[in-house]
């Protein structure tokens, strides 16, 4: 089974709630999973799969204080790496996730699950999507 890292930033707790559901589902599917706040600046080199989580901020952008600098700093290490992207949003249509997905693909990352954007807190359908996302990480 995969060794998975879940690295996220959360302002209101919605993306953190997604991360918790994803971790639980990946562990339930047999993966060895560790979860990190991006402020811990985790070293992702020892993981088979890395899921990055960040909500939409401002004008449909990644969070600029902690997440964007961390992600930009490791972005060149993503070529050929198995990753997945997730986050929550409260307005618009989730354009930040589309831009982020394209950015990851341009760096040569291998997306192992469809990028997951959930409106506000994960409930019902959003919860089920988070669980399926976690299972996909475990089986990547």
Tab-separated table of C-alpha atoms in Angstrom:
chain	number	residue	atom	x	y	z
A	1	UNK	CA	0.000	0.000	0.000
A	2	UNK	CA	0.961	3.577	-0.552
A	3	UNK	CA	2.729	5.828	1.927
A	4	UNK	CA	0.684	9.045	1.734
A	5	UNK	CA	1.263	12.597	2.957
A	6	UNK	CA	-1.638	15.033	3.249
A	7	UNK	CA	-0.336	18.616	3.350
A	8	UNK	CA	-2.886	21.399	3.774
A	9	UNK	CA	-3.659	24.965	4.835
A	10	UNK	CA	-7.030	25.854	6.308
A	11	UNK	CA	-8.381	29.234	7.354
A	12	UNK	CA	-11.939	28.451	8.463
A	13	UNK	CA	-11.540	24.731	9.111
A	14	UNK	CA	-13.347	23.526	5.963
A	15	UNK	CA	-10.194	22.323	4.190
A	16	UNK	CA	-8.953	20.806	7.448
A	17	UNK	CA	-12.248	18.879	7.743
A	18	UNK	CA	-11.698	17.628	4.187
A	19	UNK	CA	-8.146	16.575	5.076
A	20	UNK	CA	-9.388	14.615	8.100
A	21	UNK	CA	-11.956	12.725	5.999
A	22	UNK	CA	-9.344	12.018	3.318
A	23	UNK	CA	-6.813	10.723	5.873
A	24	UNK	CA	-9.423	8.511	7.543
A	25	UNK	CA	-10.531	7.006	4.214
A	26	UNK	CA	-6.966	6.439	2.994
A	27	UNK	CA	-6.071	4.713	6.270
A	28	UNK	CA	-9.248	2.655	6.056
A	29	UNK	CA	-8.164	1.521	2.582
A	30	UNK	CA	-4.834	0.358	3.995
A	31	UNK	CA	-2.483	3.271	3.320
A	32	UNK	CA	0.117	4.550	5.763
A	33	UNK	CA	-0.881	8.221	6.082
A	34	UNK	CA	0.598	11.283	7.757
A	35	UNK	CA	-1.108	14.659	7.829
A	36	UNK	CA	0.720	17.995	8.011
A	37	UNK	CA	-0.211	21.630	8.268
A	38	UNK	CA	1.705	23.493	5.579
A	39	UNK	CA	3.155	25.695	8.346
A	40	UNK	CA	5.200	22.633	9.391
A	41	UNK	CA	6.939	22.832	5.978
A	42	UNK	CA	6.956	19.031	5.644
A	43	UNK	CA	9.560	17.154	3.613
A	44	UNK	CA	7.536	15.153	1.078
A	45	UNK	CA	10.443	13.185	-0.383
A	46	UNK	CA	9.695	9.930	1.472
A	47	UNK	CA	6.092	9.558	0.317
A	48	UNK	CA	4.616	7.631	-2.609
A	49	UNK	CA	1.658	10.006	-2.931
A	50	UNK	CA	1.155	13.576	-1.701
A	51	UNK	CA	-2.244	15.257	-1.439
A	52	UNK	CA	-2.141	19.040	-1.224
A	53	UNK	CA	-5.094	20.940	0.221
A	54	UNK	CA	-5.750	24.665	0.021
A	55	UNK	CA	-8.975	26.674	-0.133
A	56	UNK	CA	-9.736	29.342	-2.699
A	57	UNK	CA	-8.618	32.741	-1.453
A	58	UNK	CA	-9.047	36.309	-2.675
A	59	UNK	CA	-9.411	36.370	-6.439
A	60	UNK	CA	-9.529	32.568	-6.843
A	61	UNK	CA	-5.911	32.062	-5.728
A	62	UNK	CA	-4.018	29.777	-3.363
A	63	UNK	CA	-3.445	31.179	0.137
A	64	UNK	CA	-0.512	33.605	-0.248
A	65	UNK	CA	1.006	33.794	3.250
A	66	UNK	CA	2.000	30.168	3.896
A	67	UNK	CA	0.645	27.789	1.268
A	68	UNK	CA	1.762	29.483	-1.959
A	69	UNK	CA	5.375	30.018	-0.783
A	70	UNK	CA	5.611	26.379	0.393
A	71	UNK	CA	4.059	24.970	-2.778
A	72	UNK	CA	6.168	27.177	-5.059
A	73	UNK	CA	9.259	26.013	-3.156
A	74	UNK	CA	8.606	22.303	-3.798
A	75	UNK	CA	6.894	22.616	-7.172
A	76	UNK	CA	9.995	21.686	-9.172
A	77	UNK	CA	10.153	18.377	-7.241
A	78	UNK	CA	6.725	17.336	-8.552
A	79	UNK	CA	7.790	16.054	-11.968
A	80	UNK	CA	6.813	12.395	-12.150
A	81	UNK	CA	5.430	12.464	-8.577
A	82	UNK	CA	1.991	11.096	-7.725
A	83	UNK	CA	-0.068	13.903	-6.247
A	84	UNK	CA	-3.673	14.980	-5.742
A	85	UNK	CA	-5.222	18.391	-5.050
A	86	UNK	CA	-8.181	19.334	-2.844
A	87	UNK	CA	-9.736	22.351	-1.158
A	88	UNK	CA	-12.874	24.224	-0.242
A	89	UNK	CA	-14.423	27.375	-1.627
A	90	UNK	CA	-17.237	29.727	-0.676
A	91	UNK	CA	-17.922	31.639	-3.859
A	92	UNK	CA	-17.432	31.531	-7.634
A	93	UNK	CA	-17.111	28.251	-9.516
A	94	UNK	CA	-13.840	26.795	-8.270
A	95	UNK	CA	-11.618	28.365	-10.927
A	96	UNK	CA	-8.653	28.303	-8.512
A	97	UNK	CA	-8.725	24.499	-8.592
A	98	UNK	CA	-8.712	24.413	-12.393
A	99	UNK	CA	-5.713	26.785	-12.493
A	100	UNK	CA	-3.902	24.825	-9.769
A	101	UNK	CA	-4.519	21.513	-11.565
A	102	UNK	CA	-3.116	22.924	-14.814
A	103	UNK	CA	-0.114	24.322	-12.957
A	104	UNK	CA	0.619	20.887	-11.432
A	105	UNK	CA	0.307	19.172	-14.811
A	106	UNK	CA	2.659	21.710	-16.390
A	107	UNK	CA	5.265	20.759	-13.755
A	108	UNK	CA	4.910	17.107	-14.765
A	109	UNK	CA	3.012	15.913	-11.697
A	110	UNK	CA	0.982	12.717	-12.045
A	111	UNK	CA	-2.523	13.380	-10.697
A	112	UNK	CA	-3.835	10.178	-9.119
A	113	UNK	CA	-7.334	11.477	-8.380
A	114	UNK	CA	-9.585	14.077	-9.923
A	115	UNK	CA	-8.932	17.412	-8.186
A	116	UNK	CA	-11.554	17.898	-5.489
A	117	UNK	CA	-13.251	21.227	-4.759
A	118	UNK	CA	-15.983	21.208	-2.113
A	119	UNK	CA	-18.331	24.127	-1.427
A	120	UNK	CA	-17.878	25.270	2.191
A	121	UNK	CA	-17.738	22.451	4.781
A	122	UNK	CA	-17.826	18.864	3.494
A	123	UNK	CA	-21.307	17.474	4.154
A	124	UNK	CA	-23.212	14.595	2.564
A	125	UNK	CA	-22.035	14.539	-1.072
A	126	UNK	CA	-18.842	16.471	-0.212
A	127	UNK	CA	-18.088	13.989	2.571
A	128	UNK	CA	-18.530	11.054	0.204
A	129	UNK	CA	-16.260	12.712	-2.361
A	130	UNK	CA	-13.564	13.212	0.295
A	131	UNK	CA	-13.772	9.536	1.255
A	132	UNK	CA	-13.511	8.392	-2.371
A	133	UNK	CA	-10.546	10.774	-2.821
A	134	UNK	CA	-8.792	9.207	0.198
A	135	UNK	CA	-9.401	5.721	-1.152
A	136	UNK	CA	-7.932	6.760	-4.522
A	137	UNK	CA	-4.776	7.973	-2.739
A	138	UNK	CA	-4.416	4.635	-0.966
A	139	UNK	CA	-4.720	2.745	-4.220
A	140	UNK	CA	-2.491	4.990	-6.322
